[in-house]
C-alpha cells in the first residue's frame, strides 16, 4: 500500500513539467526515504535524478519498496486536471497495475480521482559517484535560463569556462558568436540574487544547448540553480525543491575527436 | 566537430 499526500500539489506539476521533455517513460521508485526517479533521455546523453523526501509529504505511507512505471506525458495530462492550490495524494495498492491521483481543493469542496495505468519499464539504475568538482557556480535560475535561451538563438553548443575572471558562456553559429561573462556578485539585496563562483581549478567544457534548455524547464521549482563542473565528469545542473529534495540533471560533455 | 559524450561512459550500471 502506497499513500503519499502532498499539500503543495503544484510542486508535482512543476516536477513533471521539468522532466517530461527529456524523458518519456520512467519508473518512480517509492521507499521509506522518499519518492524518487532516475532516468536517461533516449540517446543516453543526459540523466535526471529526482528526490522528494518522505518528510516533505504531509502523509507518507510506503509499506514496501515499489517501482511504478509511468508515461510522463500521460501523468502530466492527469496532473493538469488538478487545481493549482489542490492537495495531491498518490495512491497505489501492492501489485496493482494502476496508480490513482486524488485532488482535493483547499476548502475540501471538490474531490477528484484520476486513475492511470502503469507500464513495465526496463530501467537501468546507474551509480553516480561522489565527486570533487573543479568549479561550482550558484546563480539565479532565471538568469541561467535566459543565458541558455539567448545563446541557443546563435549556436547549438555552449562552452562553459570557469577561470579567475568568472564564468564565461560562449557559443558560435552561422550568424556570429556570443560570450556572456558572469562575475561573482554577493552584494545583492536578496541571497537568491547572488552569483557565487567556487573554483578549485580552471575548467572549460562544451555542451549541447538543446539539453541545457530542456533542464531550464525546472526553473519554476527554484530561484537558484547550481552548476557543478569537472573535466572528467558530466556537468550537474541542480534545482533544489524547497524542503523536499532536488532535481539534478547530468549532461555528458562534447568531446574533441 | 566535437563528438557528443554518453552518460554510460561516465556512470556504471548498478
PDB file of C-alpha atoms in Angstrom:
ATOM      1  CA  UNK A   1       0.000   0.000   0.000  1.00  0.00           C
ATOM      2  CA  UNK A   2       1.246   3.400  -1.006  1.00  0.00           C
ATOM      3  CA  UNK A   3      -0.268   6.711   0.013  1.00  0.00           C
ATOM      4  CA  UNK A   4       1.577   9.998  -0.391  1.00  0.00           C
ATOM      5  CA  UNK A   5      -0.189  13.243   0.425  1.00  0.00           C
ATOM      6  CA  UNK A   6       1.412  16.409  -0.883  1.00  0.00           C
ATOM      7  CA  UNK A   7      -0.212  19.621   0.371  1.00  0.00           C
ATOM      8  CA  UNK A   8       1.545  21.775  -2.212  1.00  0.00           C
ATOM      9  CA  UNK A   9       0.319  19.687  -5.140  1.00  0.00           C
ATOM     10  CA  UNK A  10       1.523  22.242  -7.682  1.00  0.00           C
ATOM     11  CA  UNK A  11       5.082  21.088  -6.898  1.00  0.00           C
ATOM     12  CA  UNK A  12       4.374  17.758  -8.548  1.00  0.00           C
ATOM     13  CA  UNK A  13       3.065  19.507 -11.666  1.00  0.00           C
ATOM     14  CA  UNK A  14       6.236  21.599 -11.822  1.00  0.00           C
ATOM     15  CA  UNK A  15       8.370  18.476 -11.416  1.00  0.00           C
ATOM     16  CA  UNK A  16       6.598  16.836 -14.351  1.00  0.00           C
ATOM     17  CA  UNK A  17       6.960  19.959 -16.491  1.00  0.00           C
ATOM     18  CA  UNK A  18      10.664  19.934 -15.683  1.00  0.00           C
ATOM     19  CA  UNK A  19      11.370  16.391 -16.845  1.00  0.00           C
ATOM     20  CA  UNK A  20       8.767  15.342 -19.413  1.00  0.00           C
ATOM     21  CA  UNK A  21      10.581  16.907 -22.354  1.00  0.00           C
ATOM     22  CA  UNK A  22      13.713  14.913 -21.530  1.00  0.00           C
ATOM     23  CA  UNK A  23      12.209  11.580 -20.534  1.00  0.00           C
ATOM     24  CA  UNK A  24       9.110   9.881 -21.932  1.00  0.00           C
ATOM     25  CA  UNK A  25       8.693   6.819 -19.701  1.00  0.00           C
ATOM     26  CA  UNK A  26      10.226   6.308 -16.275  1.00  0.00           C
ATOM     27  CA  UNK A  27       9.967   4.308 -13.091  1.00  0.00           C
ATOM     28  CA  UNK A  28       9.056   6.256  -9.973  1.00  0.00           C
ATOM     29  CA  UNK A  29      10.602   4.474  -7.001  1.00  0.00           C
ATOM     30  CA  UNK A  30       8.968   4.662  -3.642  1.00  0.00           C
ATOM     31  CA  UNK A  31      10.786   3.707  -0.452  1.00  0.00           C
ATOM     32  CA  UNK A  32      10.919   4.843   3.171  1.00  0.00           C
ATOM     33  CA  UNK A  33      13.399   7.537   2.030  1.00  0.00           C
ATOM     34  CA  UNK A  34      11.047   9.147  -0.420  1.00  0.00           C
ATOM     35  CA  UNK A  35       9.631   9.316  -3.896  1.00  0.00           C
ATOM     36  CA  UNK A  36      12.401   9.255  -6.476  1.00  0.00           C
ATOM     37  CA  UNK A  37      13.216   8.791 -10.117  1.00  0.00           C
ATOM     38  CA  UNK A  38      16.348   8.220 -12.118  1.00  0.00           C
ATOM     39  CA  UNK A  39      16.115   8.159 -15.907  1.00  0.00           C
ATOM     40  CA  UNK A  40      18.118   8.881 -19.021  1.00  0.00           C
ATOM     41  CA  UNK A  41      16.940  10.510 -22.207  1.00  0.00           C
ATOM     42  CA  UNK A  42      16.537   8.120 -25.138  1.00  0.00           C
ATOM     43  CA  UNK A  43      20.002   8.869 -26.532  1.00  0.00           C
ATOM     44  CA  UNK A  44      21.762   8.409 -23.138  1.00  0.00           C
ATOM     45  CA  UNK A  45      23.289  11.875 -23.251  1.00  0.00           C
ATOM     46  CA  UNK A  46      21.517  13.223 -20.170  1.00  0.00           C
ATOM     47  CA  UNK A  47      20.284  11.756 -16.917  1.00  0.00           C
ATOM     48  CA  UNK A  48      17.752  13.138 -14.478  1.00  0.00           C
ATOM     49  CA  UNK A  49      17.685  12.293 -10.801  1.00  0.00           C
ATOM     50  CA  UNK A  50      14.719  13.404  -8.699  1.00  0.00           C
ATOM     51  CA  UNK A  51      14.192  13.050  -4.971  1.00  0.00           C
ATOM     52  CA  UNK A  52      11.153  14.130  -2.982  1.00  0.00           C
ATOM     53  CA  UNK A  53      11.926  13.160   0.617  1.00  0.00           C
ATOM     54  CA  UNK A  54       9.301  11.401   2.717  1.00  0.00           C
ATOM     55  CA  UNK A  55       9.449  14.206   5.331  1.00  0.00           C
ATOM     56  CA  UNK A  56       8.240  16.689   2.736  1.00  0.00           C
ATOM     57  CA  UNK A  57       4.877  14.937   2.436  1.00  0.00           C
ATOM     58  CA  UNK A  58       2.110  15.623   4.928  1.00  0.00           C
ATOM     59  CA  UNK A  59       1.377  11.919   4.990  1.00  0.00           C
ATOM     60  CA  UNK A  60       3.773   9.290   3.641  1.00  0.00           C
ATOM     61  CA  UNK A  61       2.939   5.633   3.717  1.00  0.00           C
ATOM     62  CA  UNK A  62       5.001   3.170   1.733  1.00  0.00           C
ATOM     63  CA  UNK A  63       4.730  -0.343   3.172  1.00  0.00           C
ATOM     64  CA  UNK A  64       7.264  -1.841   0.799  1.00  0.00           C
ATOM     65  CA  UNK A  65       9.575  -0.576  -1.928  1.00  0.00           C
ATOM     66  CA  UNK A  66       7.568  -0.028  -5.065  1.00  0.00           C
ATOM     67  CA  UNK A  67       8.605   0.888  -8.584  1.00  0.00           C
ATOM     68  CA  UNK A  68       5.874   2.376 -10.727  1.00  0.00           C
ATOM     69  CA  UNK A  69       6.396   2.714 -14.472  1.00  0.00           C
ATOM     70  CA  UNK A  70       4.671   5.771 -15.852  1.00  0.00           C
ATOM     71  CA  UNK A  71       4.404   7.567 -19.150  1.00  0.00           C
ATOM     72  CA  UNK A  72       5.265  11.115 -18.157  1.00  0.00           C
ATOM     73  CA  UNK A  73       3.094  12.772 -20.825  1.00  0.00           C
ATOM     74  CA  UNK A  74       0.101  10.833 -19.533  1.00  0.00           C
ATOM     75  CA  UNK A  75       0.991  11.639 -15.925  1.00  0.00           C
ATOM     76  CA  UNK A  76       1.269  15.324 -16.827  1.00  0.00           C
ATOM     77  CA  UNK A  77      -2.151  15.150 -18.528  1.00  0.00           C
ATOM     78  CA  UNK A  78      -3.683  13.791 -15.338  1.00  0.00           C
ATOM     79  CA  UNK A  79      -1.953  16.297 -13.054  1.00  0.00           C
ATOM     80  CA  UNK A  80      -3.079  19.165 -15.298  1.00  0.00           C
ATOM     81  CA  UNK A  81      -6.618  18.316 -14.196  1.00  0.00           C
ATOM     82  CA  UNK A  82      -5.801  19.378 -10.632  1.00  0.00           C
ATOM     83  CA  UNK A  83      -6.266  22.938  -9.418  1.00  0.00           C
ATOM     84  CA  UNK A  84      -3.133  24.914  -8.654  1.00  0.00           C
ATOM     85  CA  UNK A  85      -3.894  25.050  -4.921  1.00  0.00           C
ATOM     86  CA  UNK A  86      -5.057  21.443  -4.698  1.00  0.00           C
ATOM     87  CA  UNK A  87      -3.657  18.859  -2.344  1.00  0.00           C
ATOM     88  CA  UNK A  88      -2.492  15.836  -4.374  1.00  0.00           C
ATOM     89  CA  UNK A  89      -2.473  12.307  -2.988  1.00  0.00           C
ATOM     90  CA  UNK A  90      -0.780   9.478  -4.902  1.00  0.00           C
ATOM     91  CA  UNK A  91      -2.220   6.061  -4.089  1.00  0.00           C
ATOM     92  CA  UNK A  92      -1.418   2.532  -5.235  1.00  0.00           C
ATOM     93  CA  UNK A  93      -2.136  -0.928  -3.918  1.00  0.00           C
ATOM     94  CA  UNK A  94       0.581  -3.576  -3.834  1.00  0.00           C
ATOM     95  CA  UNK A  95       0.690  -5.447  -7.110  1.00  0.00           C
ATOM     96  CA  UNK A  96      -1.758  -3.103  -8.768  1.00  0.00           C
ATOM     97  CA  UNK A  97      -1.296  -2.138 -12.413  1.00  0.00           C
ATOM     98  CA  UNK A  98      -2.596   1.363 -11.839  1.00  0.00           C
ATOM     99  CA  UNK A  99      -1.944   4.439  -9.724  1.00  0.00           C
ATOM    100  CA  UNK A 100      -4.549   6.926  -8.513  1.00  0.00           C
ATOM    101  CA  UNK A 101      -4.039  10.663  -8.222  1.00  0.00           C
ATOM    102  CA  UNK A 102      -6.543  12.268  -5.864  1.00  0.00           C
ATOM    103  CA  UNK A 103      -7.022  16.024  -5.975  1.00  0.00           C
ATOM    104  CA  UNK A 104      -8.625  17.922  -3.092  1.00  0.00           C
ATOM    105  CA  UNK A 105      -9.464  21.604  -3.320  1.00  0.00           C
ATOM    106  CA  UNK A 106      -8.148  23.640  -0.340  1.00  0.00           C
ATOM    107  CA  UNK A 107     -11.693  24.090   1.013  1.00  0.00           C
ATOM    108  CA  UNK A 108     -12.442  20.376   0.534  1.00  0.00           C
ATOM    109  CA  UNK A 109     -15.490  21.157  -1.614  1.00  0.00           C
ATOM    110  CA  UNK A 110     -14.167  19.338  -4.673  1.00  0.00           C
ATOM    111  CA  UNK A 111     -12.505  15.950  -4.625  1.00  0.00           C
ATOM    112  CA  UNK A 112     -11.494  14.144  -7.822  1.00  0.00           C
ATOM    113  CA  UNK A 113      -9.609  10.990  -8.522  1.00  0.00           C
ATOM    114  CA  UNK A 114      -7.822  10.051 -11.712  1.00  0.00           C
ATOM    115  CA  UNK A 115      -6.613   6.523 -12.247  1.00  0.00           C
ATOM    116  CA  UNK A 116      -3.677   5.932 -14.567  1.00  0.00           C
ATOM    117  CA  UNK A 117      -2.447   2.636 -15.964  1.00  0.00           C
ATOM    118  CA  UNK A 118       1.105   1.711 -15.029  1.00  0.00           C
ATOM    119  CA  UNK A 119       3.564   0.245 -17.505  1.00  0.00           C
ATOM    120  CA  UNK A 120       6.501  -2.154 -17.344  1.00  0.00           C
ATOM    121  CA  UNK A 121       9.707  -0.298 -17.990  1.00  0.00           C
ATOM    122  CA  UNK A 122      13.123  -1.906 -18.097  1.00  0.00           C
ATOM    123  CA  UNK A 123      15.157   0.629 -16.269  1.00  0.00           C
ATOM    124  CA  UNK A 124      18.846   0.692 -15.656  1.00  0.00           C
ATOM    125  CA  UNK A 125      19.927   2.241 -12.391  1.00  0.00           C
ATOM    126  CA  UNK A 126      23.257   3.995 -12.619  1.00  0.00           C
ATOM    127  CA  UNK A 127      25.682   4.579  -9.786  1.00  0.00           C
ATOM    128  CA  UNK A 128      26.563   8.259  -9.555  1.00  0.00           C
ATOM    129  CA  UNK A 129      29.862   8.568  -7.701  1.00  0.00           C
ATOM    130  CA  UNK A 130      30.507  11.297  -5.160  1.00  0.00           C
ATOM    131  CA  UNK A 131      32.923  13.651  -6.858  1.00  0.00           C
ATOM    132  CA  UNK A 132      35.109  16.663  -6.294  1.00  0.00           C
ATOM    133  CA  UNK A 133      34.172  19.284  -8.858  1.00  0.00           C
ATOM    134  CA  UNK A 134      36.655  21.729 -10.368  1.00  0.00           C
ATOM    135  CA  UNK A 135      34.136  24.542 -10.172  1.00  0.00           C
ATOM    136  CA  UNK A 136      30.683  25.128  -8.715  1.00  0.00           C
ATOM    137  CA  UNK A 137      28.531  28.043  -9.825  1.00  0.00           C
ATOM    138  CA  UNK A 138      25.478  29.080  -7.843  1.00  0.00           C
ATOM    139  CA  UNK A 139      23.348  31.639  -9.644  1.00  0.00           C
ATOM    140  CA  UNK A 140      19.755  32.845 -10.131  1.00  0.00           C
ATOM    141  CA  UNK A 141      17.919  30.157 -12.103  1.00  0.00           C
ATOM    142  CA  UNK A 142      16.112  32.739 -14.258  1.00  0.00           C
ATOM    143  CA  UNK A 143      19.460  34.222 -15.317  1.00  0.00           C
ATOM    144  CA  UNK A 144      20.777  30.798 -16.299  1.00  0.00           C
ATOM    145  CA  UNK A 145      17.596  30.137 -18.299  1.00  0.00           C
ATOM    146  CA  UNK A 146      17.980  33.458 -20.124  1.00  0.00           C
ATOM    147  CA  UNK A 147      21.622  32.778 -20.991  1.00  0.00           C
ATOM    148  CA  UNK A 148      20.778  29.308 -22.378  1.00  0.00           C
ATOM    149  CA  UNK A 149      17.830  30.672 -24.360  1.00  0.00           C
ATOM    150  CA  UNK A 150      19.823  33.618 -25.724  1.00  0.00           C
ATOM    151  CA  UNK A 151      22.800  31.510 -26.769  1.00  0.00           C
ATOM    152  CA  UNK A 152      20.585  28.896 -28.419  1.00  0.00           C
ATOM    153  CA  UNK A 153      19.395  31.582 -30.842  1.00  0.00           C
ATOM    154  CA  UNK A 154      23.010  31.906 -32.069  1.00  0.00           C
ATOM    155  CA  UNK A 155      24.536  28.427 -31.808  1.00  0.00           C
ATOM    156  CA  UNK A 156      23.967  24.773 -30.921  1.00  0.00           C
ATOM    157  CA  UNK A 157      26.624  24.319 -28.263  1.00  0.00           C
ATOM    158  CA  UNK A 158      27.804  26.270 -25.250  1.00  0.00           C
ATOM    159  CA  UNK A 159      31.334  26.345 -23.904  1.00  0.00           C
ATOM    160  CA  UNK A 160      31.273  26.949 -20.157  1.00  0.00           C
ATOM    161  CA  UNK A 161      34.657  28.142 -18.895  1.00  0.00           C
ATOM    162  CA  UNK A 162      35.457  28.974 -15.301  1.00  0.00           C
ATOM    163  CA  UNK A 163      38.598  30.965 -14.529  1.00  0.00           C
ATOM    164  CA  UNK A 164      39.731  33.599 -12.045  1.00  0.00           C
ATOM    165  CA  UNK A 165      37.811  36.139 -14.151  1.00  0.00           C
ATOM    166  CA  UNK A 166      34.489  34.425 -13.575  1.00  0.00           C
ATOM    167  CA  UNK A 167      32.339  32.091 -15.620  1.00  0.00           C
ATOM    168  CA  UNK A 168      32.038  32.514 -19.383  1.00  0.00           C
ATOM    169  CA  UNK A 169      29.247  31.044 -21.526  1.00  0.00           C
ATOM    170  CA  UNK A 170      30.193  31.116 -25.223  1.00  0.00           C
ATOM    171  CA  UNK A 171      28.614  29.996 -28.457  1.00  0.00           C
ATOM    172  CA  UNK A 172      29.233  30.306 -32.176  1.00  0.00           C
ATOM    173  CA  UNK A 173      26.922  29.806 -35.125  1.00  0.00           C
ATOM    174  CA  UNK A 174      26.287  30.717 -38.762  1.00  0.00           C
ATOM    175  CA  UNK A 175      25.230  34.278 -37.933  1.00  0.00           C
ATOM    176  CA  UNK A 176      28.003  35.062 -35.455  1.00  0.00           C
ATOM    177  CA  UNK A 177      29.210  34.425 -31.922  1.00  0.00           C
ATOM    178  CA  UNK A 178      28.303  35.344 -28.363  1.00  0.00           C
ATOM    179  CA  UNK A 179      30.011  35.440 -24.976  1.00  0.00           C
ATOM    180  CA  UNK A 180      28.356  36.055 -21.637  1.00  0.00           C
ATOM    181  CA  UNK A 181      30.669  36.548 -18.662  1.00  0.00           C
ATOM    182  CA  UNK A 182      29.375  36.469 -15.102  1.00  0.00           C
ATOM    183  CA  UNK A 183      31.481  37.587 -12.189  1.00  0.00           C
ATOM    184  CA  UNK A 184      30.919  36.640  -8.590  1.00  0.00           C
ATOM    185  CA  UNK A 185      28.400  39.042  -7.071  1.00  0.00           C
ATOM    186  CA  UNK A 186      27.326  38.742  -3.469  1.00  0.00           C
ATOM    187  CA  UNK A 187      26.392  42.392  -2.902  1.00  0.00           C
ATOM    188  CA  UNK A 188      22.733  41.869  -3.667  1.00  0.00           C
ATOM    189  CA  UNK A 189      19.513  42.640  -1.799  1.00  0.00           C
ATOM    190  CA  UNK A 190      18.387  39.028  -1.589  1.00  0.00           C
ATOM    191  CA  UNK A 191      20.575  35.938  -1.235  1.00  0.00           C
ATOM    192  CA  UNK A 192      18.840  34.252  -4.185  1.00  0.00           C
ATOM    193  CA  UNK A 193      20.102  37.028  -6.484  1.00  0.00           C
ATOM    194  CA  UNK A 194      23.762  36.263  -5.748  1.00  0.00           C
ATOM    195  CA  UNK A 195      26.201  34.664  -8.140  1.00  0.00           C
ATOM    196  CA  UNK A 196      28.801  32.624  -6.310  1.00  0.00           C
ATOM    197  CA  UNK A 197      31.688  31.026  -8.173  1.00  0.00           C
ATOM    198  CA  UNK A 198      33.721  28.465  -6.306  1.00  0.00           C
ATOM    199  CA  UNK A 199      36.774  27.407  -8.312  1.00  0.00           C
ATOM    200  CA  UNK A 200      39.262  24.753  -7.299  1.00  0.00           C
ATOM    201  CA  UNK A 201      40.868  24.774 -10.725  1.00  0.00           C
ATOM    202  CA  UNK A 202      40.026  26.299 -14.105  1.00  0.00           C
ATOM    203  CA  UNK A 203      37.716  24.191 -16.254  1.00  0.00           C
ATOM    204  CA  UNK A 204      36.247  24.508 -19.731  1.00  0.00           C
ATOM    205  CA  UNK A 205      33.653  22.141 -21.201  1.00  0.00           C
ATOM    206  CA  UNK A 206      31.325  22.086 -24.203  1.00  0.00           C
ATOM    207  CA  UNK A 207      27.668  21.068 -24.021  1.00  0.00           C
ATOM    208  CA  UNK A 208      24.680  20.796 -26.326  1.00  0.00           C
ATOM    209  CA  UNK A 209      22.391  23.793 -25.711  1.00  0.00           C
ATOM    210  CA  UNK A 210      19.297  21.773 -26.579  1.00  0.00           C
ATOM    211  CA  UNK A 211      19.726  19.772 -23.358  1.00  0.00           C
ATOM    212  CA  UNK A 212      20.646  22.779 -21.234  1.00  0.00           C
ATOM    213  CA  UNK A 213      17.473  24.495 -22.415  1.00  0.00           C
ATOM    214  CA  UNK A 214      15.477  21.409 -21.558  1.00  0.00           C
ATOM    215  CA  UNK A 215      16.899  21.458 -17.995  1.00  0.00           C
ATOM    216  CA  UNK A 216      15.775  25.055 -17.539  1.00  0.00           C
ATOM    217  CA  UNK A 217      12.160  23.830 -17.615  1.00  0.00           C
ATOM    218  CA  UNK A 218      12.843  23.239 -13.893  1.00  0.00           C
ATOM    219  CA  UNK A 219      13.289  26.988 -13.292  1.00  0.00           C
ATOM    220  CA  UNK A 220       9.826  27.403 -11.619  1.00  0.00           C
ATOM    221  CA  UNK A 221      10.953  24.948  -8.901  1.00  0.00           C
ATOM    222  CA  UNK A 222      13.769  27.087  -7.542  1.00  0.00           C
ATOM    223  CA  UNK A 223      15.155  30.627  -7.672  1.00  0.00           C
ATOM    224  CA  UNK A 224      18.662  29.221  -7.576  1.00  0.00           C
ATOM    225  CA  UNK A 225      20.497  26.793  -9.810  1.00  0.00           C
ATOM    226  CA  UNK A 226      23.827  25.148  -9.033  1.00  0.00           C
ATOM    227  CA  UNK A 227      26.120  24.088 -11.881  1.00  0.00           C
ATOM    228  CA  UNK A 228      28.986  21.748 -10.972  1.00  0.00           C
ATOM    229  CA  UNK A 229      31.775  21.218 -13.486  1.00  0.00           C
ATOM    230  CA  UNK A 230      34.642  18.779 -13.680  1.00  0.00           C
ATOM    231  CA  UNK A 231      36.716  17.968 -16.738  1.00  0.00           C
ATOM    232  CA  UNK A 232      36.230  14.228 -16.141  1.00  0.00           C
ATOM    233  CA  UNK A 233      32.501  14.173 -15.463  1.00  0.00           C
ATOM    234  CA  UNK A 234      29.100  15.151 -16.799  1.00  0.00           C
ATOM    235  CA  UNK A 235      28.006  18.605 -15.642  1.00  0.00           C
ATOM    236  CA  UNK A 236      25.412  18.629 -12.852  1.00  0.00           C
ATOM    237  CA  UNK A 237      22.653  21.226 -13.070  1.00  0.00           C
ATOM    238  CA  UNK A 238      20.777  21.128  -9.776  1.00  0.00           C
ATOM    239  CA  UNK A 239      17.494  22.731  -8.752  1.00  0.00           C
ATOM    240  CA  UNK A 240      16.646  22.324  -5.068  1.00  0.00           C
ATOM    241  CA  UNK A 241      12.997  21.709  -4.287  1.00  0.00           C
ATOM    242  CA  UNK A 242      12.267  23.648  -1.105  1.00  0.00           C
ATOM    243  CA  UNK A 243      12.199  21.434   1.994  1.00  0.00           C
ATOM    244  CA  UNK A 244      11.686  18.323  -0.133  1.00  0.00           C
ATOM    245  CA  UNK A 245      14.676  17.416  -2.224  1.00  0.00           C
ATOM    246  CA  UNK A 246      16.052  18.156  -5.642  1.00  0.00           C
ATOM    247  CA  UNK A 247      16.108  17.622  -9.372  1.00  0.00           C
ATOM    248  CA  UNK A 248      19.605  17.024 -10.723  1.00  0.00           C
ATOM    249  CA  UNK A 249      20.322  16.921 -14.430  1.00  0.00           C
ATOM    250  CA  UNK A 250      23.561  15.339 -15.607  1.00  0.00           C
ATOM    251  CA  UNK A 251      24.792  16.097 -19.117  1.00  0.00           C
ATOM    252  CA  UNK A 252      27.698  14.397 -20.856  1.00  0.00           C
ATOM    253  CA  UNK A 253      30.071  16.922 -22.441  1.00  0.00           C
ATOM    254  CA  UNK A 254      31.013  17.108 -26.094  1.00  0.00           C
ATOM    255  CA  UNK A 255      34.435  15.601 -26.591  1.00  0.00           C
ATOM    256  CA  UNK A 256      37.026  16.752 -29.133  1.00  0.00           C
ATOM    257  CA  UNK A 257      37.822  13.929 -31.536  1.00  0.00           C
TER     258      UNK A 257
ATOM    259  CA  UNK B   1      33.312  18.867 -34.760  1.00  0.00           C
ATOM    260  CA  UNK B   2      33.244  17.638 -31.175  1.00  0.00           C
ATOM    261  CA  UNK B   3      31.541  14.328 -30.555  1.00  0.00           C
ATOM    262  CA  UNK B   4      28.675  14.071 -28.086  1.00  0.00           C
ATOM    263  CA  UNK B   5      29.661  12.075 -24.981  1.00  0.00           C
ATOM    264  CA  UNK B   6      27.453   9.407 -23.447  1.00  0.00           C
ATOM    265  CA  UNK B   7      26.305   9.172 -19.824  1.00  0.00           C
ATOM    266  CA  UNK B   8      27.018   5.432 -19.786  1.00  0.00           C
ATOM    267  CA  UNK B   9      30.706   6.051 -20.340  1.00  0.00           C
ATOM    268  CA  UNK B  10      30.804   8.016 -17.047  1.00  0.00           C
ATOM    269  CA  UNK B  11      28.314   6.252 -14.783  1.00  0.00           C
ATOM    270  CA  UNK B  12      28.112   2.489 -14.487  1.00  0.00           C
ATOM    271  CA  UNK B  13      25.016   0.341 -14.180  1.00  0.00           C
ATOM    272  CA  UNK B  14      24.379  -0.937 -10.666  1.00  0.00           C
TER     273      UNK B  14
END
